[in-house]
PDB file of C-alpha atoms in Angstrom:
ATOM      1  CA  TRP A   1     -45.221 -19.993  20.969  1.00 88.00           C
ATOM      2  CA  ASN A   2     -41.731 -19.279  21.081  1.00 85.00           C
ATOM      3  CA  LYS A   3     -41.683 -20.418  24.863  1.00 89.00           C
ATOM      4  CA  HIS A   4     -43.384 -23.605  23.579  1.00 85.00           C
ATOM      5  CA  TRP A   5     -40.467 -24.230  20.990  1.00 86.00           C
ATOM      6  CA  SER A   6     -37.893 -22.628  23.053  1.00 83.00           C
ATOM      7  CA  ALA A   7     -37.051 -20.559  19.672  1.00 85.00           C
ATOM      8  CA  PRO A   8     -35.902 -19.090  18.219  1.00 82.00           C
ATOM      9  CA  HIS A   9     -32.445 -20.022  20.014  1.00 82.00           C
ATOM     10  CA  GLY A  10     -33.283 -23.642  21.356  1.00 83.00           C
ATOM     11  CA  ARG A  11     -32.899 -24.543  24.882  1.00 80.00           C
ATOM     12  CA  ASP A  12     -29.221 -23.642  26.646  1.00 73.00           C
ATOM     13  CA  PHE A  13     -27.982 -26.717  28.534  1.00 66.00           C
ATOM     14  CA  PRO A  14     -24.828 -28.772  29.125  1.00 62.00           C
ATOM     15  CA  ILE A  15     -25.155 -31.501  26.369  1.00 56.00           C
ATOM     16  CA  ALA A  16     -22.301 -33.245  28.481  1.00 54.00           C
ATOM     17  CA  ARG A  17     -25.442 -33.825  31.395  1.00 58.00           C
ATOM     18  CA  PHE A  18     -26.613 -36.597  28.534  1.00 54.00           C
ATOM     19  CA  ASN A  19     -25.555 -40.024  27.537  1.00 57.00           C
ATOM     20  CA  SER A  20     -27.237 -39.760  24.533  1.00 61.00           C
ATOM     21  CA  TRP A  21     -25.978 -36.952  22.005  1.00 59.00           C
ATOM     22  CA  ARG A  22     -29.472 -37.647  20.050  1.00 64.00           C
ATOM     23  CA  PHE A  23     -31.521 -37.453  22.960  1.00 66.00           C
ATOM     24  CA  ALA A  24     -29.248 -34.052  24.074  1.00 68.00           C
ATOM     25  CA  GLN A  25     -29.978 -32.207  20.237  1.00 75.00           C
ATOM     26  CA  ARG A  26     -33.558 -33.276  20.964  1.00 74.00           C
ATOM     27  CA  TYR A  27     -34.100 -31.975  24.570  1.00 73.00           C
ATOM     28  CA  ARG A  28     -32.294 -28.496  22.869  1.00 78.00           C
ATOM     29  CA  GLY A  29     -35.032 -28.192  20.683  1.00 81.00           C
ATOM     30  CA  PRO A  30     -35.512 -27.802  16.958  1.00 84.00           C
ATOM     31  CA  PHE A  31     -34.108 -24.367  16.941  1.00 81.00           C
ATOM     32  CA  ALA A  32     -30.864 -24.619  18.716  1.00 81.00           C
ATOM     33  CA  HIS A  33     -28.843 -25.923  15.533  1.00 78.00           C
ATOM     34  CA  GLN A  34     -28.810 -22.668  13.549  1.00 74.00           C
ATOM     35  CA  THR A  35     -27.541 -18.991  14.586  1.00 74.00           C
ATOM     36  CA  ASN A  36     -30.352 -17.130  14.940  1.00 69.00           C
ATOM     37  CA  SER A  37     -30.909 -13.229  14.539  1.00 74.00           C
ATOM     38  CA  LYS A  38     -33.261 -11.608  16.701  1.00 76.00           C
ATOM     39  CA  THR A  39     -36.030 -10.890  14.117  1.00 79.00           C
ATOM     40  CA  ARG A  40     -36.760 -14.786  14.094  1.00 82.00           C
ATOM     41  CA  LYS A  41     -38.211 -14.190  17.610  1.00 84.00           C
ATOM     42  CA  PHE A  42     -41.185 -12.488  15.525  1.00 85.00           C
ATOM     43  CA  GLU A  43     -40.674 -14.466  11.906  1.00 86.00           C
ATOM     44  CA  TYR A  44     -40.758 -18.083  13.115  1.00 88.00           C
ATOM     45  CA  PRO A  45     -44.076 -17.729  14.704  1.00 91.00           C
ATOM     46  CA  TRP A  46     -45.887 -15.194  12.246  1.00 89.00           C
ATOM     47  CA  ALA A  47     -44.384 -17.736   9.451  1.00 91.00           C
ATOM     48  CA  PHE A  48     -46.264 -20.838  11.564  1.00 93.00           C
ATOM     49  CA  HIS A  49     -49.310 -19.409  12.053  1.00 93.00           C
ATOM     50  CA  THR A  50     -49.709 -17.594   8.874  1.00 92.00           C
ATOM     51  CA  ILE A  51     -49.361 -21.141   7.108  1.00 94.00           C
ATOM     52  CA  GLU A  52     -51.293 -22.787   9.831  1.00 94.00           C
ATOM     53  CA  ASP A  53     -54.070 -20.508   8.674  1.00 94.00           C
ATOM     54  CA  ILE A  54     -53.966 -21.485   5.231  1.00 95.00           C
ATOM     55  CA  GLY A  55     -54.320 -25.018   5.813  1.00 95.00           C
ATOM     56  CA  ARG A  56     -53.257 -28.360   7.406  1.00 95.00           C
ATOM     57  CA  ASN A  57     -51.009 -31.466   5.662  1.00 97.00           C
ATOM     58  CA  LEU A  58     -49.675 -28.766   2.863  1.00 98.00           C
ATOM     59  CA  ASP A  59     -47.102 -29.373   0.775  1.00 98.00           C
ATOM     60  CA  ILE A  60     -44.419 -26.793   1.597  1.00 98.00           C
ATOM     61  CA  ILE A  61     -41.286 -25.899   0.016  1.00 98.00           C
ATOM     62  CA  ASP A  62     -39.012 -24.085   2.152  1.00 97.00           C
ATOM     63  CA  ILE A  63     -36.476 -21.894   0.276  1.00 96.00           C
ATOM     64  CA  GLY A  64     -33.189 -21.556   2.018  1.00 92.00           C
ATOM     65  CA  GLY A  65     -34.451 -23.517   5.501  1.00 91.00           C
ATOM     66  CA  ALA A  66     -30.604 -24.459   6.272  1.00 89.00           C
ATOM     67  CA  LEU A  67     -30.687 -26.216   9.715  1.00 90.00           C
ATOM     68  CA  SER A  68     -33.604 -23.860  10.982  1.00 90.00           C
ATOM     69  CA  GLY A  69     -35.950 -25.365  13.536  1.00 91.00           C
ATOM     70  CA  LEU A  70     -39.206 -24.286  11.592  1.00 94.00           C
ATOM     71  CA  GLN A  71     -39.496 -26.978   8.992  1.00 96.00           C
ATOM     72  CA  PHE A  72     -38.857 -29.111  11.482  1.00 95.00           C
ATOM     73  CA  VAL A  73     -41.922 -28.196  13.735  1.00 95.00           C
ATOM     74  CA  LEU A  74     -43.874 -27.666  10.356  1.00 97.00           C
ATOM     75  CA  ALA A  75     -43.116 -31.745   9.361  1.00 97.00           C
ATOM     76  CA  ALA A  76     -44.040 -32.611  13.124  1.00 95.00           C
ATOM     77  CA  ALA A  77     -47.258 -30.484  12.793  1.00 95.00           C
ATOM     78  CA  GLY A  78     -48.328 -32.810   9.390  1.00 96.00           C
ATOM     79  CA  HIS A  79     -47.317 -31.075   6.722  1.00 98.00           C
ATOM     80  CA  ARG A  80     -45.005 -32.093   3.926  1.00 98.00           C
ATOM     81  CA  VAL A  81     -41.764 -30.087   3.772  1.00 98.00           C
ATOM     82  CA  VAL A  82     -39.235 -29.980   1.092  1.00 98.00           C
ATOM     83  CA  ASN A  83     -36.104 -27.710   2.331  1.00 97.00           C
ATOM     84  CA  VAL A  84     -34.446 -26.322  -1.125  1.00 96.00           C
ATOM     85  CA  ASP A  85     -30.843 -24.783   0.069  1.00 94.00           C
ATOM     86  CA  PRO A  86     -27.795 -24.318  -1.997  1.00 91.00           C
ATOM     87  CA  GLY A  87     -26.205 -24.118   1.409  1.00 87.00           C
ATOM     88  CA  ALA A  88     -25.949 -28.041   2.019  1.00 87.00           C
ATOM     89  CA  ARG A  89     -23.374 -28.328  -0.692  1.00 82.00           C
ATOM     90  CA  ASP A  90     -19.967 -29.134   0.472  1.00 67.00           C
ATOM     91  CA  ASP A  91     -18.391 -27.001  -1.211  1.00 60.00           C
ATOM     92  CA  THR A  92     -20.132 -23.683   0.523  1.00 64.00           C
ATOM     93  CA  PHE A  93     -19.429 -22.099   3.827  1.00 63.00           C
ATOM     94  CA  TRP A  94     -22.779 -22.125   5.690  1.00 65.00           C
ATOM     95  CA  GLY A  95     -21.579 -24.983   7.748  1.00 70.00           C
ATOM     96  CA  PHE A  96     -24.373 -27.695   7.405  1.00 82.00           C
ATOM     97  CA  THR A  97     -24.670 -30.691   5.096  1.00 87.00           C
ATOM     98  CA  PRO A  98     -27.404 -33.399   4.092  1.00 91.00           C
ATOM     99  CA  LYS A  99     -26.286 -35.996   6.593  1.00 89.00           C
ATOM    100  CA  SER A 100     -26.233 -33.021   9.547  1.00 87.00           C
ATOM    101  CA  HIS A 101     -30.099 -32.089   7.993  1.00 92.00           C
ATOM    102  CA  ALA A 102     -30.869 -35.910   8.060  1.00 93.00           C
ATOM    103  CA  PHE A 103     -29.680 -36.510  11.395  1.00 90.00           C
ATOM    104  CA  LEU A 104     -31.803 -33.452  12.969  1.00 91.00           C
ATOM    105  CA  SER A 105     -34.626 -34.697  10.788  1.00 94.00           C
ATOM    106  CA  ARG A 106     -34.661 -38.149  12.544  1.00 92.00           C
ATOM    107  CA  VAL A 107     -33.808 -36.356  15.718  1.00 90.00           C
ATOM    108  CA  PHE A 108     -37.016 -34.548  15.452  1.00 92.00           C
ATOM    109  CA  ARG A 109     -39.327 -37.099  14.311  1.00 93.00           C
ATOM    110  CA  ALA A 110     -40.098 -34.619  11.433  1.00 95.00           C
ATOM    111  CA  PRO A 111     -39.377 -35.604   7.851  1.00 95.00           C
ATOM    112  CA  VAL A 112     -38.230 -32.988   5.835  1.00 97.00           C
ATOM    113  CA  ARG A 113     -36.698 -33.698   2.309  1.00 97.00           C
ATOM    114  CA  LEU A 114     -33.618 -31.837   1.363  1.00 97.00           C
ATOM    115  CA  PHE A 115     -32.523 -30.586  -2.391  1.00 96.00           C
ATOM    116  CA  PRO A 116     -28.834 -29.008  -1.791  1.00 94.00           C
ATOM    117  CA  MET A 117     -29.564 -26.791  -4.788  1.00 94.00           C
ATOM    118  CA  THR A 118     -31.403 -23.751  -5.576  1.00 94.00           C
ATOM    119  CA  LEU A 119     -34.955 -23.764  -6.548  1.00 96.00           C
ATOM    120  CA  ALA A 120     -34.569 -23.323  -9.935  1.00 96.00           C
ATOM    121  CA  GLU A 121     -32.358 -26.792  -9.683  1.00 97.00           C
ATOM    122  CA  ALA A 122     -34.183 -28.478  -7.910  1.00 97.00           C
ATOM    123  CA  PRO A 123     -36.215 -31.666  -9.477  1.00 97.00           C
ATOM    124  CA  LEU A 124     -39.720 -30.581  -8.184  1.00 98.00           C
ATOM    125  CA  PRO A 125     -42.662 -31.392 -10.103  1.00 97.00           C
ATOM    126  CA  VAL A 126     -44.773 -28.410 -11.765  1.00 97.00           C
ATOM    127  CA  ASN A 127     -47.593 -27.443  -9.032  1.00 97.00           C
ATOM    128  CA  SER A 128     -45.731 -29.537  -6.565  1.00 97.00           C
ATOM    129  CA  GLY A 129     -46.460 -27.102  -3.521  1.00 97.00           C
ATOM    130  CA  ASP A 130     -49.555 -25.382  -1.428  1.00 97.00           C
ATOM    131  CA  VAL A 131     -47.208 -23.025  -0.146  1.00 97.00           C
ATOM    132  CA  VAL A 132     -43.551 -21.680  -0.987  1.00 96.00           C
ATOM    133  CA  MET A 133     -41.971 -20.143   2.186  1.00 95.00           C
ATOM    134  CA  SER A 134     -38.680 -17.779   2.198  1.00 93.00           C
ATOM    135  CA  ILE A 135     -37.379 -16.338   5.787  1.00 90.00           C
ATOM    136  CA  SER A 136     -34.732 -13.596   5.105  1.00 84.00           C
ATOM    137  CA  VAL A 137     -33.117 -15.466   1.893  1.00 87.00           C
ATOM    138  CA  LEU A 138     -33.618 -13.277  -0.680  1.00 83.00           C
ATOM    139  CA  GLU A 139     -31.464 -10.229   0.248  1.00 80.00           C
ATOM    140  CA  HIS A 140     -28.603 -12.494   0.033  1.00 80.00           C
ATOM    141  CA  LEU A 141     -28.868 -13.217  -3.416  1.00 83.00           C
ATOM    142  CA  GLU A 142     -27.648 -11.190  -6.703  1.00 86.00           C
ATOM    143  CA  LEU A 143     -30.624  -9.965  -9.075  1.00 88.00           C
ATOM    144  CA  PRO A 144     -30.251 -12.913 -11.550  1.00 91.00           C
ATOM    145  CA  GLU A 145     -30.491 -15.440  -9.053  1.00 90.00           C
ATOM    146  CA  VAL A 146     -33.809 -13.375  -7.302  1.00 89.00           C
ATOM    147  CA  ILE A 147     -35.244 -13.710 -10.976  1.00 92.00           C
ATOM    148  CA  ARG A 148     -34.878 -17.376 -11.489  1.00 94.00           C
ATOM    149  CA  THR A 149     -36.119 -17.841  -8.013  1.00 94.00           C
ATOM    150  CA  ALA A 150     -39.375 -16.199  -8.755  1.00 93.00           C
ATOM    151  CA  GLN A 151     -39.600 -17.787 -11.883  1.00 95.00           C
ATOM    152  CA  SER A 152     -39.114 -21.200 -10.258  1.00 96.00           C
ATOM    153  CA  ILE A 153     -41.976 -20.044  -7.559  1.00 96.00           C
ATOM    154  CA  ARG A 154     -44.360 -19.378 -10.398  1.00 95.00           C
ATOM    155  CA  ARG A 155     -43.393 -23.179 -11.546  1.00 96.00           C
ATOM    156  CA  VAL A 156     -43.831 -25.265  -8.609  1.00 97.00           C
ATOM    157  CA  LEU A 157     -46.643 -23.199  -6.972  1.00 96.00           C
ATOM    158  CA  ARG A 158     -49.982 -25.033  -7.277  1.00 96.00           C
ATOM    159  CA  PRO A 159     -52.910 -22.662  -8.537  1.00 94.00           C
ATOM    160  CA  ASN A 160     -54.546 -20.845  -5.612  1.00 92.00           C
ATOM    161  CA  GLY A 161     -50.881 -21.563  -3.881  1.00 95.00           C
ATOM    162  CA  THR A 162     -49.453 -19.033  -1.351  1.00 93.00           C
ATOM    163  CA  VAL A 163     -46.218 -17.504  -1.309  1.00 92.00           C
ATOM    164  CA  ASP A 164     -44.917 -16.485   2.131  1.00 89.00           C
ATOM    165  CA  VAL A 165     -41.383 -14.209   1.964  1.00 86.00           C
ATOM    166  CA  PHE A 166     -40.980 -12.803   5.571  1.00 78.00           C
ATOM    167  CA  GLN A 167     -38.510 -10.386   4.822  1.00 70.00           C
ATOM    168  CA  VAL A 168     -38.464  -8.433   8.088  1.00 57.00           C
ATOM    169  CA  ASP A 169     -34.518  -7.415   7.929  1.00 51.00           C
ATOM    170  CA  ALA A 170     -34.638  -7.176   4.050  1.00 50.00           C
ATOM    171  CA  GLY A 171     -31.320  -5.050   3.824  1.00 50.00           C
ATOM    172  CA  CYS A 172     -30.703  -6.424   0.150  1.00 47.00           C
ATOM    173  CA  GLN A 173     -27.192  -6.141  -0.349  1.00 49.00           C
ATOM    174  CA  ARG A 174     -26.573  -7.546  -4.097  1.00 46.00           C
ATOM    175  CA  GLY A 175     -29.019  -5.918  -5.861  1.00 44.00           C
ATOM    176  CA  CYS A 176     -32.217  -7.390  -5.364  1.00 42.00           C
ATOM    177  CA  GLY A 177     -34.011  -4.369  -4.210  1.00 41.00           C
ATOM    178  CA  ARG A 178     -33.759  -3.109  -7.385  1.00 38.00           C
ATOM    179  CA  PHE A 179     -35.734  -5.835  -8.551  1.00 39.00           C
ATOM    180  CA  TRP A 180     -38.703  -5.058  -6.225  1.00 38.00           C
ATOM    181  CA  VAL A 181     -38.409  -1.259  -6.385  1.00 35.00           C
ATOM    182  CA  ASP A 182     -38.053  -0.945 -10.412  1.00 38.00           C
ATOM    183  CA  GLY A 183     -41.738  -3.431 -10.407  1.00 40.00           C
ATOM    184  CA  GLN A 184     -39.679  -5.787 -12.547  1.00 40.00           C
ATOM    185  CA  SER A 185     -41.206  -8.840 -10.911  1.00 39.00           C
ATOM    186  CA  GLU A 186     -41.384 -12.072 -12.571  1.00 39.00           C
ATOM    187  CA  PHE A 187     -45.163 -12.925 -11.213  1.00 37.00           C
ATOM    188  CA  ARG A 188     -47.091 -10.881 -13.870  1.00 33.00           C
TER     189      ARG A 188
END
């Protein structure tokens, strides 16, 4: 899977050899546009196959997808993908914008809708997702935001839907560990 998609870092090839910037980006692959940790080598195929085992043509809500190639791969596979990420706001330091996200969506012919806001702020309908996924995001949130995110997941997830939280490097620096350890889950 990683070899096929050039995950998790994309193809390393001198862009100057291409006449078209768009073609160069397509050649480098969907995973070449965001710095990824080594854990993505396991997380991306794990997430993809877990979702594929659930079904085809799913409505997927990706929390904090930024410019991750996985959202584009899932959309190209026929899923309807929504990326909810406040990192795309102009006043953040994550280094991507709605414009850069839209460009990659076109390059990879993978329509992913971006909401540059938190899941709690996103105008998603109740029961709108078959799958809500998050890859190494929750450890970056303050405890109150983790709670709001959990409540929002409950709101947007369809009955019998699936929550896939892939948290290989859960080093919870901002208090979210207390949320899970103390068993204060909002999913009751």
